[in-house]
Short mmCIF file of C-alpha atoms and ligand atoms in Angstrom, two decimals:
data_model
loop_
_atom_site.label_atom_id
_atom_site.label_comp_id
_atom_site.label_asym_id
_atom_site.label_seq_id
_atom_site.Cartn_x
_atom_site.Cartn_y
_atom_site.Cartn_z
CA UNK A 568 10.18 -30.44 7.31
CA UNK A 569 9.84 -26.77 8.12
CA UNK A 570 7.24 -25.21 10.44
CA UNK A 571 6.08 -22.44 8.11
CA UNK A 572 6.28 -21.96 4.33
CA UNK A 573 6.18 -18.32 3.20
CA UNK A 574 5.39 -17.88 -0.48
CA UNK A 575 6.89 -14.63 -1.79
CA UNK A 576 9.91 -12.64 -0.68
CA UNK A 577 8.60 -9.06 -0.94
CA UNK A 578 8.37 -6.83 2.17
CA UNK A 579 5.48 -8.88 3.62
CA UNK A 580 7.22 -12.25 3.19
CA UNK A 581 10.60 -11.03 4.41
CA UNK A 582 9.10 -9.30 7.46
CA UNK A 583 7.21 -12.52 8.25
CA UNK A 584 10.41 -14.56 7.87
CA UNK A 585 12.31 -12.19 10.17
CA UNK A 586 9.60 -12.19 12.86
CA UNK A 587 9.22 -15.99 12.86
CA UNK A 588 12.98 -16.56 12.89
CA UNK A 589 13.31 -14.21 15.84
CA UNK A 590 10.65 -16.28 17.61
CA UNK A 591 12.54 -19.52 16.90
CA UNK A 592 9.96 -20.87 14.43
CA UNK A 593 11.55 -22.64 11.46
CA UNK A 594 10.50 -21.06 8.19
CA UNK A 595 11.36 -20.96 4.50
CA UNK A 596 10.67 -18.29 1.90
CA UNK A 597 10.02 -19.50 -1.64
CA UNK A 598 10.45 -16.58 -4.06
CA UNK A 599 9.86 -16.94 -7.78
CA UNK A 600 12.10 -14.04 -8.85
CA UNK A 601 15.83 -13.69 -8.38
CA UNK A 602 16.44 -10.52 -6.38
CA UNK A 603 17.24 -7.75 -7.03
CA UNK A 604 14.11 -7.26 -9.11
CA UNK A 605 12.29 -3.97 -9.80
CA UNK A 606 9.00 -3.18 -8.03
CA UNK A 607 6.56 -0.32 -7.78
CA UNK A 608 5.86 1.22 -4.33
CA UNK A 609 8.83 3.39 -3.44
CA UNK A 610 7.58 5.80 -0.79
CA UNK A 611 6.83 4.82 2.80
CA UNK A 612 4.88 6.06 5.81
CA UNK A 613 6.44 6.61 9.23
CA UNK A 614 4.61 3.81 11.07
CA UNK A 615 6.81 1.33 9.12
CA UNK A 616 9.69 2.36 11.38
CA UNK A 617 8.17 0.40 14.30
CA UNK A 618 8.33 -2.87 12.39
CA UNK A 619 11.85 -2.11 11.10
CA UNK A 620 12.87 -1.59 14.73
CA UNK A 621 11.20 -4.78 15.90
CA UNK A 622 13.04 -6.93 13.36
CA UNK A 623 16.34 -5.05 13.84
CA UNK A 624 16.32 -3.65 10.30
CA UNK A 625 16.45 0.07 11.10
CA UNK A 626 20.27 0.26 11.14
CA UNK A 627 20.29 -1.27 7.64
CA UNK A 628 17.85 1.40 6.40
CA UNK A 629 20.12 4.11 7.76
CA UNK A 630 23.34 2.50 6.59
CA UNK A 631 22.15 2.12 2.99
CA UNK A 632 21.47 5.85 2.72
CA UNK A 633 17.86 5.68 1.52
CA UNK A 634 16.36 9.15 1.01
CA UNK A 635 14.74 10.54 4.17
CA UNK A 636 11.11 11.54 3.68
CA UNK A 637 10.00 14.24 6.12
CA UNK A 638 6.59 15.03 4.67
CA UNK A 639 4.17 15.30 1.79
CA UNK A 640 3.13 18.12 -0.47
CA UNK A 641 0.06 18.55 -2.70
CA UNK A 642 0.02 20.77 -5.77
CA UNK A 643 -3.36 21.97 -7.03
CA UNK A 644 -3.78 22.68 -10.76
CA UNK A 645 -3.99 26.41 -9.92
CA UNK A 646 -0.41 26.37 -8.58
CA UNK A 647 -1.33 26.35 -4.87
CA UNK A 648 0.82 24.04 -2.70
CA UNK A 649 -0.12 22.47 0.65
CA UNK A 650 2.40 20.59 2.75
CA UNK A 651 2.41 18.50 5.89
CA UNK A 652 5.37 17.26 7.96
CA UNK A 653 5.51 14.01 9.91
CA UNK A 654 7.34 15.78 12.77
CA UNK A 655 4.25 17.86 13.55
CA UNK A 656 2.89 15.00 15.65
CA UNK A 657 5.17 12.58 17.54
CA UNK A 658 4.33 8.89 17.20
CA UNK A 659 4.54 6.45 20.10
CA UNK A 660 7.50 4.10 19.77
CA UNK A 661 9.08 6.08 16.93
CA UNK A 662 11.90 8.49 17.63
CA UNK A 663 12.55 9.86 14.18
CA UNK A 664 10.44 12.42 12.31
CA UNK A 665 11.01 10.95 8.86
CA UNK A 666 10.48 7.78 6.89
CA UNK A 667 12.10 6.67 3.62
CA UNK A 668 11.85 6.62 -0.17
CA UNK A 669 13.50 3.50 -1.56
CA UNK A 670 14.72 1.83 -4.69
CA UNK A 671 12.57 -1.26 -4.21
CA UNK A 672 14.99 -3.62 -5.93
CA UNK A 673 17.60 -2.70 -3.32
CA UNK A 674 15.20 -2.48 -0.36
CA UNK A 675 13.49 -5.81 -1.09
CA UNK A 676 16.83 -7.59 -1.51
CA UNK A 677 18.07 -6.16 1.80
CA UNK A 678 14.87 -7.25 3.57
CA UNK A 679 15.22 -10.75 2.16
CA UNK A 680 18.88 -10.96 3.19
CA UNK A 681 17.92 -9.70 6.64
CA UNK A 682 15.38 -12.50 7.09
CA UNK A 683 18.06 -14.96 5.96
CA UNK A 684 20.55 -13.52 8.46
CA UNK A 685 18.03 -14.21 11.25
CA UNK A 686 17.63 -17.86 10.24
CA UNK A 687 15.00 -17.96 7.49
CA UNK A 688 15.88 -20.35 4.66
CA UNK A 689 15.47 -18.41 1.42
CA UNK A 690 15.08 -20.11 -1.97
CA UNK A 691 14.89 -17.83 -5.00
CA UNK A 692 13.84 -18.83 -8.52
CA UNK A 693 11.19 -21.14 -6.98
CA UNK A 694 7.71 -20.63 -8.34
CA UNK A 695 4.82 -21.94 -6.24
CA UNK A 696 2.08 -23.29 -8.49
CA UNK A 697 -0.52 -23.99 -5.84
CA UNK A 698 -1.22 -24.49 -2.17
CA UNK A 699 -2.02 -28.09 -1.23
CA UNK A 700 -5.07 -28.82 0.92
CA UNK A 701 -6.35 -31.81 2.90
CA UNK A 702 -10.05 -31.01 3.15
CA UNK A 703 -10.22 -27.36 4.22
CA UNK A 704 -6.73 -27.41 5.76
CA UNK A 705 -3.68 -26.03 3.94
CA UNK A 706 -0.86 -28.53 4.35
CA UNK A 707 1.82 -27.63 1.82
CA UNK A 708 2.74 -26.23 -1.57
CA UNK A 709 3.52 -27.54 -5.06
CA UNK A 710 6.48 -25.63 -6.45
CA UNK A 711 8.61 -25.70 -9.55
CA UNK A 712 12.29 -24.90 -9.89
CA UNK A 713 14.20 -25.18 -13.18
CA UNK A 714 11.36 -27.28 -14.63
CA UNK A 715 11.42 -29.70 -11.69
CA UNK A 716 8.22 -29.98 -9.64
CA UNK A 717 8.21 -30.84 -5.93
CA UNK A 718 5.85 -30.76 -2.94
CA UNK A 719 6.79 -29.28 0.42
CA UNK A 720 4.78 -29.55 3.64
CA UNK A 721 4.44 -27.39 6.77
CA UNK A 722 2.06 -26.64 9.63
CA UNK A 723 1.31 -23.11 8.37
CA UNK A 724 1.34 -21.71 4.83
CA UNK A 725 1.71 -17.95 4.43
CA UNK A 726 0.65 -16.44 1.11
CA UNK A 727 2.78 -13.30 0.57
CA UNK A 728 2.64 -13.38 -3.24
CA UNK A 729 1.60 -9.74 -3.58
CA UNK A 730 -0.81 -8.82 -6.35
CA UNK A 731 -0.31 -12.29 -7.85
CA UNK A 732 -2.71 -13.36 -5.05
CA UNK A 733 -1.90 -17.06 -5.40
CA UNK A 734 -4.48 -18.30 -2.91
CA UNK A 735 -7.03 -15.62 -3.78
CA UNK A 736 -7.04 -16.95 -7.34
CA UNK A 737 -6.84 -20.61 -6.37
CA UNK A 738 -9.84 -20.43 -4.00
CA UNK A 739 -11.63 -17.68 -5.98
CA UNK A 740 -11.65 -15.37 -2.97
CA UNK A 741 -10.82 -12.18 -4.83
CA UNK A 742 -13.39 -9.40 -4.73
CA UNK A 743 -12.90 -6.50 -7.11
CA UNK A 744 -13.16 -3.03 -5.64
CA UNK A 745 -16.61 -1.62 -6.48
CA UNK A 746 -15.35 1.96 -6.93
CA UNK A 747 -11.71 2.13 -7.94
CA UNK A 748 -10.37 0.99 -11.29
CA UNK A 749 -7.17 3.00 -11.39
CA UNK A 750 -4.34 2.70 -13.87
CA UNK A 751 -0.75 3.88 -13.37
CA UNK A 752 2.02 4.71 -15.84
CA UNK A 753 5.44 5.33 -14.28
CA UNK A 754 9.16 5.60 -14.97
CA UNK A 755 12.40 6.95 -13.51
CA UNK A 756 13.87 10.29 -14.60
CA UNK A 757 17.01 12.33 -14.03
CA UNK A 758 16.97 16.12 -14.15
CA UNK A 759 13.65 16.57 -12.33
CA UNK A 760 13.59 19.98 -10.64
CA UNK A 761 12.49 19.16 -7.08
CA UNK A 762 12.53 22.83 -6.01
CA UNK A 763 15.01 25.10 -4.23
CA UNK A 764 13.99 24.24 -0.68
CA UNK A 765 16.26 21.31 0.17
CA UNK A 766 13.97 20.18 3.00
CA UNK A 767 10.76 19.90 0.96
CA UNK A 768 12.59 18.74 -2.19
CA UNK A 769 12.66 15.24 -0.72
CA UNK A 770 8.99 15.16 0.30
CA UNK A 771 6.67 13.06 -1.77
CA UNK A 772 5.01 15.55 -4.14
CA UNK A 773 1.49 14.81 -5.33
CA UNK A 774 0.12 16.81 -8.25
CA UNK A 775 -3.63 16.93 -8.82
CA UNK A 776 -4.83 16.36 -12.39
CA UNK A 777 -8.12 17.60 -13.80
CA UNK A 778 -9.25 14.12 -14.85
CA UNK A 779 -11.23 11.41 -13.05
CA UNK A 780 -9.26 10.50 -9.89
CA UNK A 781 -6.10 11.79 -11.54
CA UNK A 782 -2.82 12.53 -9.75
CA UNK A 783 0.92 12.24 -10.26
CA UNK A 784 3.58 11.09 -7.78
CA UNK A 785 7.09 12.54 -7.62
CA UNK A 786 9.32 10.38 -5.42
CA UNK A 787 13.08 10.96 -5.01
CA UNK A 788 14.94 7.65 -5.34
CA UNK A 789 18.40 9.15 -4.79
CA UNK A 790 20.11 12.50 -5.39
CA UNK A 791 19.79 12.16 -9.19
CA UNK A 792 16.88 9.81 -9.88
CA UNK A 793 13.19 10.62 -9.40
CA UNK A 794 10.27 8.26 -9.86
CA UNK A 795 7.26 9.87 -11.56
CA UNK A 796 3.91 8.14 -12.02
CA UNK A 797 0.62 9.24 -13.57
CA UNK A 798 -2.47 7.66 -12.00
CA UNK A 799 -6.10 8.02 -13.11
CA UNK A 800 -9.23 6.02 -13.71
CA UNK A 801 -8.52 3.40 -16.40
CA UNK A 802 -11.14 4.98 -18.69
CA UNK A 803 -9.06 8.16 -18.89
CA UNK A 804 -6.36 6.26 -20.77
CA UNK A 805 -8.92 4.36 -22.87
CA UNK A 806 -10.69 7.54 -23.93
CA UNK A 807 -7.44 9.37 -24.67
CA UNK A 808 -6.70 6.99 -27.61
CA UNK A 809 -3.03 7.83 -27.19
CA UNK A 810 0.07 5.74 -26.61
CA UNK A 811 1.55 5.46 -23.11
CA UNK A 812 4.23 8.11 -23.61
CA UNK A 813 1.87 10.71 -25.10
CA UNK A 814 -0.68 9.96 -22.36
CA UNK A 815 1.98 10.39 -19.66
CA UNK A 816 3.26 13.75 -20.91
CA UNK A 817 -0.20 15.16 -21.68
CA UNK A 818 -1.00 14.79 -17.99
CA UNK A 819 2.42 15.88 -16.75
CA UNK A 820 2.09 19.09 -18.74
CA UNK A 821 -1.46 19.74 -17.54
CA UNK A 822 -0.29 20.78 -14.05
CA UNK A 823 1.88 23.94 -14.20
CA UNK A 824 4.03 23.03 -11.15
CA UNK A 825 4.72 19.60 -12.55
CA UNK A 826 5.38 20.86 -16.06
CA UNK A 827 8.02 23.14 -14.53
CA UNK A 828 9.55 20.31 -12.49
CA UNK A 829 9.77 18.02 -15.55
CA UNK A 830 11.03 20.63 -18.04
CA UNK A 831 14.60 19.27 -18.18
CA UNK A 832 13.84 15.68 -17.17
CA UNK A 833 15.24 12.68 -19.04
CA UNK A 834 13.66 9.26 -18.78
CA UNK A 835 16.18 6.57 -17.82
CA UNK A 836 14.13 3.37 -17.92
CA UNK A 837 11.08 1.94 -19.69
CA UNK A 838 7.57 3.10 -18.84
CA UNK A 839 5.78 0.52 -16.70
CA UNK A 840 2.05 0.19 -16.24
CA UNK A 841 -0.08 -1.18 -13.39
CA UNK A 842 -3.83 -1.78 -13.52
CA UNK A 843 -6.70 -3.60 -11.80
CA UNK A 844 -5.05 -3.21 -8.49
CA UNK A 845 -7.79 -2.54 -5.94
CA UNK A 846 -9.35 -5.62 -4.37
CA UNK A 847 -9.88 -7.56 -1.18
CA UNK A 848 -9.95 -11.29 -0.48
CA UNK A 849 -13.20 -12.38 1.13
CA UNK A 850 -11.06 -14.15 3.73
CA UNK A 851 -7.45 -13.54 4.78
CA UNK A 852 -7.03 -16.80 6.71
CA UNK A 853 -8.29 -20.34 7.11
CA UNK A 854 -7.23 -23.65 8.61
CA UNK A 855 -3.45 -23.73 8.31
CA UNK A 856 -3.04 -20.58 6.22
CA UNK A 857 -2.85 -16.80 6.29
CA UNK A 858 -2.60 -14.27 3.46
CA UNK A 859 -0.59 -11.12 4.14
CA UNK A 860 0.30 -7.86 2.38
CA UNK A 861 -1.03 -7.37 -1.13
CA UNK A 862 -1.92 -11.08 -1.24
CA UNK A 863 -4.80 -10.23 1.14
CA UNK A 864 -5.93 -6.73 0.27
CA UNK A 865 -4.82 -3.84 -1.87
CA UNK A 866 -6.05 -0.26 -1.68
CA UNK A 867 -5.19 2.61 -3.99
CA UNK A 868 -1.61 3.83 -3.36
CA UNK A 869 -2.38 7.57 -3.09
CA UNK A 870 -1.17 7.66 0.54
CA UNK A 871 1.80 5.27 0.16
CA UNK A 872 0.17 2.75 2.48
CA UNK A 873 1.14 -0.54 0.75
CA UNK A 874 4.51 -1.37 2.32
CA UNK A 875 3.29 -0.45 5.81
CA UNK A 876 0.27 -2.76 5.37
CA UNK A 877 2.66 -5.49 4.19
CA UNK A 878 4.81 -5.01 7.32
CA UNK A 879 1.97 -4.72 9.83
CA UNK A 880 0.05 -7.65 8.36
CA UNK A 881 3.22 -9.74 8.72
CA UNK A 882 3.62 -8.53 12.31
CA UNK A 883 0.02 -9.25 13.37
CA UNK A 884 -0.16 -12.59 11.52
CA UNK A 885 3.18 -13.70 13.01
CA UNK A 886 1.81 -13.05 16.52
CA UNK A 887 -1.06 -15.49 15.88
CA UNK A 888 1.28 -18.02 14.24
CA UNK A 889 3.48 -17.95 17.35
CA UNK A 890 0.39 -18.57 19.50
CA UNK A 891 -0.63 -21.39 17.17
CA UNK A 892 2.71 -23.14 17.76
CA UNK A 893 2.41 -22.56 21.52
CA UNK A 894 -1.06 -24.10 21.68
CA UNK A 895 -1.05 -26.56 18.77
CA UNK A 896 -4.17 -24.90 17.34
CA UNK A 897 -3.74 -24.07 13.64
CA UNK A 898 -7.41 -23.50 12.89
CA UNK A 899 -9.01 -20.54 11.15
CA UNK A 900 -10.32 -19.40 14.56
CA UNK A 901 -6.74 -18.99 15.75
CA UNK A 902 -5.89 -16.69 12.84
CA UNK A 903 -9.16 -14.69 12.77
CA UNK A 904 -8.02 -11.99 15.22
CA UNK A 905 -5.25 -11.24 12.73
CA UNK A 906 -7.74 -10.85 9.92
CA UNK A 907 -10.02 -8.62 11.99
CA UNK A 908 -7.17 -6.36 13.01
CA UNK A 909 -5.75 -5.90 9.52
CA UNK A 910 -9.16 -5.62 7.87
CA UNK A 911 -10.06 -2.91 10.39
CA UNK A 912 -6.82 -0.99 9.78
CA UNK A 913 -6.98 -1.20 6.01
CA UNK A 914 -10.62 -0.16 6.12
CA UNK A 915 -9.52 3.10 7.74
CA UNK A 916 -7.03 3.61 4.90
CA UNK A 917 -9.75 2.75 2.39
CA UNK A 918 -12.30 5.18 3.79
CA UNK A 919 -9.66 7.92 3.98
CA UNK A 920 -8.80 7.28 0.32
CA UNK A 921 -12.46 7.16 -0.74
CA UNK A 922 -13.22 10.47 0.96
CA UNK A 923 -10.02 12.00 -0.40
CA UNK A 924 -11.05 11.16 -3.96
CA UNK A 925 -14.54 12.50 -3.30
CA UNK A 926 -13.16 15.77 -1.95
CA UNK A 927 -10.47 16.46 -4.51
CA UNK A 928 -9.26 19.23 -4.40
CA UNK A 929 -11.35 20.20 -1.33
CA UNK A 930 -9.19 17.78 0.66
CA UNK A 931 -6.78 20.66 1.21
CA UNK A 932 -9.48 22.24 3.46
CA UNK A 933 -8.73 19.46 5.98
CA UNK A 934 -4.97 19.89 5.74
CA UNK A 935 -5.32 23.59 6.44
CA UNK A 936 -7.91 23.22 9.19
CA UNK A 937 -6.56 23.72 12.73
CA UNK A 938 -9.09 21.20 14.06
CA UNK A 939 -8.38 18.41 11.59
CA UNK A 940 -4.78 18.81 10.47
CA UNK A 941 -3.26 16.59 13.17
CA UNK A 942 -5.87 13.87 12.63
CA UNK A 943 -5.14 13.90 8.89
CA UNK A 944 -1.46 13.69 9.71
CA UNK A 945 -1.95 10.70 12.04
CA UNK A 946 -3.58 8.84 9.16
CA UNK A 947 -0.81 9.86 6.75
CA UNK A 948 1.68 8.53 9.31
CA UNK A 949 -0.07 5.15 9.08
CA UNK A 950 -1.79 5.13 12.50
CA UNK A 951 -4.80 3.10 11.38
CA UNK A 952 -4.86 0.00 13.60
CA UNK A 953 -7.08 -0.51 16.66
CA UNK A 954 -8.88 2.77 15.98
CA UNK A 955 -12.37 2.69 17.46
CA UNK A 956 -13.09 6.16 16.18
CA UNK A 957 -11.59 8.30 13.44
CA UNK A 958 -13.36 11.65 13.92
CA UNK A 959 -11.73 13.32 10.92
CA UNK A 960 -13.38 10.79 8.59
CA UNK A 961 -16.76 11.63 10.12
CA UNK A 962 -15.97 15.32 9.64
CA UNK A 963 -15.11 14.72 5.98
CA UNK A 964 -18.38 12.84 5.42
CA UNK A 965 -20.32 15.64 7.15
CA UNK A 966 -18.59 18.30 5.08
CA UNK A 967 -19.36 16.46 1.84
CA UNK A 968 -23.02 16.06 2.83
CA UNK A 969 -23.28 19.77 3.64
CA UNK A 970 -21.77 20.79 0.29
CA UNK A 971 -23.99 18.33 -1.58
CA UNK A 972 -27.17 19.45 0.19
CA UNK A 973 -26.61 23.12 -0.41
CA UNK A 974 -28.05 24.59 -3.60
CA UNK A 975 -25.45 27.25 -4.08
CA UNK A 976 -22.21 26.09 -2.44
CA UNK A 977 -19.35 27.55 -4.47
CA UNK A 978 -17.39 24.31 -4.31
CA UNK A 979 -20.21 21.91 -5.20
CA UNK A 980 -18.77 21.36 -8.66
CA UNK A 981 -15.44 20.40 -7.13
CA UNK A 982 -16.80 17.21 -5.53
CA UNK A 983 -16.13 14.13 -7.64
CA UNK A 984 -18.60 11.37 -8.52
CA UNK A 985 -17.51 8.85 -5.85
CA UNK A 986 -20.62 7.55 -4.06
CA UNK A 987 -20.52 8.22 -0.32
CA UNK A 988 -24.14 7.77 0.73
CA UNK A 989 -23.24 4.72 2.79
CA UNK A 990 -20.13 3.79 4.63
CA UNK A 991 -18.44 0.92 2.77
CA UNK A 992 -19.37 -2.56 4.06
CA UNK A 993 -15.92 -3.45 5.32
CA UNK A 994 -15.66 -0.21 7.21
CA UNK A 995 -18.75 -0.67 9.33
CA UNK A 996 -18.63 -4.39 10.12
CA UNK A 997 -17.70 -4.64 13.81
CA UNK A 998 -14.81 -6.90 14.75
CA UNK A 999 -16.07 -10.39 15.54
CA UNK A 1000 -18.98 -10.18 13.12
CA UNK A 1001 -17.02 -10.19 9.92
CA UNK A 1002 -18.71 -11.50 6.86
CA UNK A 1003 -16.56 -14.03 5.00
CA UNK A 1004 -17.46 -12.35 1.74
CA UNK A 1005 -18.50 -8.87 0.75
CA UNK A 1006 -22.07 -8.83 -0.50
CA UNK A 1007 -23.21 -6.82 -3.48
CA UNK A 1008 -19.93 -6.71 -5.35
CA UNK A 1009 -18.66 -8.77 -8.24
CA UNK A 1010 -16.91 -11.96 -7.07
CA UNK A 1011 -13.98 -13.82 -8.55
CA UNK A 1012 -12.27 -11.31 -10.80
C1 FAD B 1553 0.85 2.12 -8.93
C2 FAD B 1553 1.27 1.70 -7.55
C3 FAD B 1553 1.98 2.58 -6.74
C4 FAD B 1553 2.37 2.20 -5.45
N1 FAD B 1553 3.04 3.10 -4.66
C5 FAD B 1553 3.33 2.75 -3.38
C6 FAD B 1553 4.04 3.64 -2.52
O1 FAD B 1553 4.44 4.73 -2.92
N2 FAD B 1553 4.28 3.24 -1.25
C7 FAD B 1553 3.89 2.02 -0.77
O2 FAD B 1553 4.12 1.71 0.41
N3 FAD B 1553 3.26 1.15 -1.58
C8 FAD B 1553 2.97 1.47 -2.84
N4 FAD B 1553 2.37 0.57 -3.66
C9 FAD B 1553 2.02 -0.73 -3.09
C10 FAD B 1553 3.22 -1.66 -2.92
O3 FAD B 1553 3.80 -1.88 -4.19
C11 FAD B 1553 2.78 -2.98 -2.30
O4 FAD B 1553 1.78 -2.74 -1.34
C12 FAD B 1553 3.91 -3.77 -1.65
O5 FAD B 1553 4.91 -4.07 -2.57
C13 FAD B 1553 3.33 -5.07 -1.05
O6 FAD B 1553 4.34 -5.94 -0.62
P1 FAD B 1553 4.09 -7.53 -0.65
O7 FAD B 1553 5.28 -8.13 -0.01
O8 FAD B 1553 2.75 -7.84 -0.14
O9 FAD B 1553 4.06 -7.90 -2.20
P2 FAD B 1553 5.20 -7.77 -3.29
O10 FAD B 1553 6.11 -6.68 -2.95
O11 FAD B 1553 4.54 -7.72 -4.61
O12 FAD B 1553 6.01 -9.13 -3.16
C14 FAD B 1553 5.45 -10.35 -3.57
C15 FAD B 1553 6.58 -11.30 -3.94
O13 FAD B 1553 6.01 -12.58 -4.18
C16 FAD B 1553 6.67 -13.17 -5.29
N5 FAD B 1553 5.73 -14.15 -5.88
C17 FAD B 1553 4.57 -13.86 -6.51
N6 FAD B 1553 3.96 -15.01 -6.89
C18 FAD B 1553 4.77 -16.02 -6.48
C19 FAD B 1553 4.66 -17.43 -6.58
N7 FAD B 1553 3.60 -18.04 -7.16
N8 FAD B 1553 5.66 -18.20 -6.09
C20 FAD B 1553 6.73 -17.60 -5.46
N9 FAD B 1553 6.88 -16.27 -5.34
C21 FAD B 1553 5.90 -15.48 -5.84
C22 FAD B 1553 6.97 -12.00 -6.21
O14 FAD B 1553 8.06 -12.28 -7.08
C23 FAD B 1553 7.30 -10.89 -5.21
O15 FAD B 1553 8.69 -10.80 -4.96
C24 FAD B 1553 2.02 0.91 -4.96
C25 FAD B 1553 1.34 0.02 -5.79
C26 FAD B 1553 0.95 0.40 -7.07
C27 FAD B 1553 0.21 -0.58 -7.92
#
């Protein structure tokens, strides 16, 4: 028998495996795919470096030659460009001013191998069908490999199944995001013109589109290959009545900077699509179980937050799991501080994203502002945990209110239709008083 079963060997599961193995807790990862497998989510934020350091993975990141990401750049439809560099504000515990863009098939395999090298038992090609419960307590999993079904038991079950949300579906805990219903179409290209400035060429480049919550990512995967993805509200695709390729290029060509960058580009793999991807579980933990990474919560990827949330949720959950083994208490109460911490952090990301989409393209006002630039940068670096106050978010809300209230503000038309009258429920609930479900939104998607 093992101590902990981790379902899913993406960044969340592998980080969890590494952290538990380092702590001497026996654990297995059951992964349904056989790595390497492709995955969306190729650009990181700098806070991830702390977790890489903690699990001893940073030398691997350097050794493998992943592209260094020093900053981010936004391109307005009128050709104006605004950039920000991570090095403008030093982060505690991090002594490099860049993060990484990765080929996820390579990165995820390396993370999985790293966990294995630290002692985690990794089984690939094993699909977990369900989590087994005795009353309210998770006690094991039912899995299938090569058509053969078996049950496996452990003291703690970690759901790291990503957007498959195994437990969220099984216990009907999934709550659809009330605002965002984004849809992404993406592929890899060669021949993308990333610009003449070698330093900014490897930034993530975000191009604004003139459609509902529309933007495009440009992420360098290596010297030749660039990932490009068009994101917008799902209705934009529906109403376009066009096929995926026509839809993709219509939007690419609608932003002059991007049209220029893509002029000589050649697609080298199939278009992939992702939809319905913003949600939260009404609980991230219970007796004998925790959900981490995308299996707990997913927010829109505009700020490349996903992998860092996967890593930090693994880190914070592993700390409570260690304490559970020290004390013999595997109850929900033991794991709740993990949930509160991650819910709080992701709520900061969520509010930042919500206000960003409301402000588009007025967001650039906050990048340019002397008062707010560093605070915006700290969020873009991924510094969202244990924040009692995030003044720049208050400033954004105030600015929006002022524009909305004025009869003749020149930029009033630029604000989008996102509702911001109230702060979102999750954002305002103080730690310790968390609701176990989010009222007023559709349950069980
Ligand atoms: C359009 C889009 C763009 C994105 N861009 C970015 C970005 O630029 N930067 C960023 O940081 N994030 C981005 N993300 C988010 C990022 O992809 C995820 O947040 C990240 O991969 C989460 O890691 P995870 O380990 O939780 O889940 P995953 O990486 O999805 O890993 C889950 C693993 O569980 C396995 N699994 C699933 N079900 C089972 C089962 N039943 N049994 C066994 N194994 C199972 C899967 O095979 C998979 O390997 C983006 C997401 C989307 C949708």
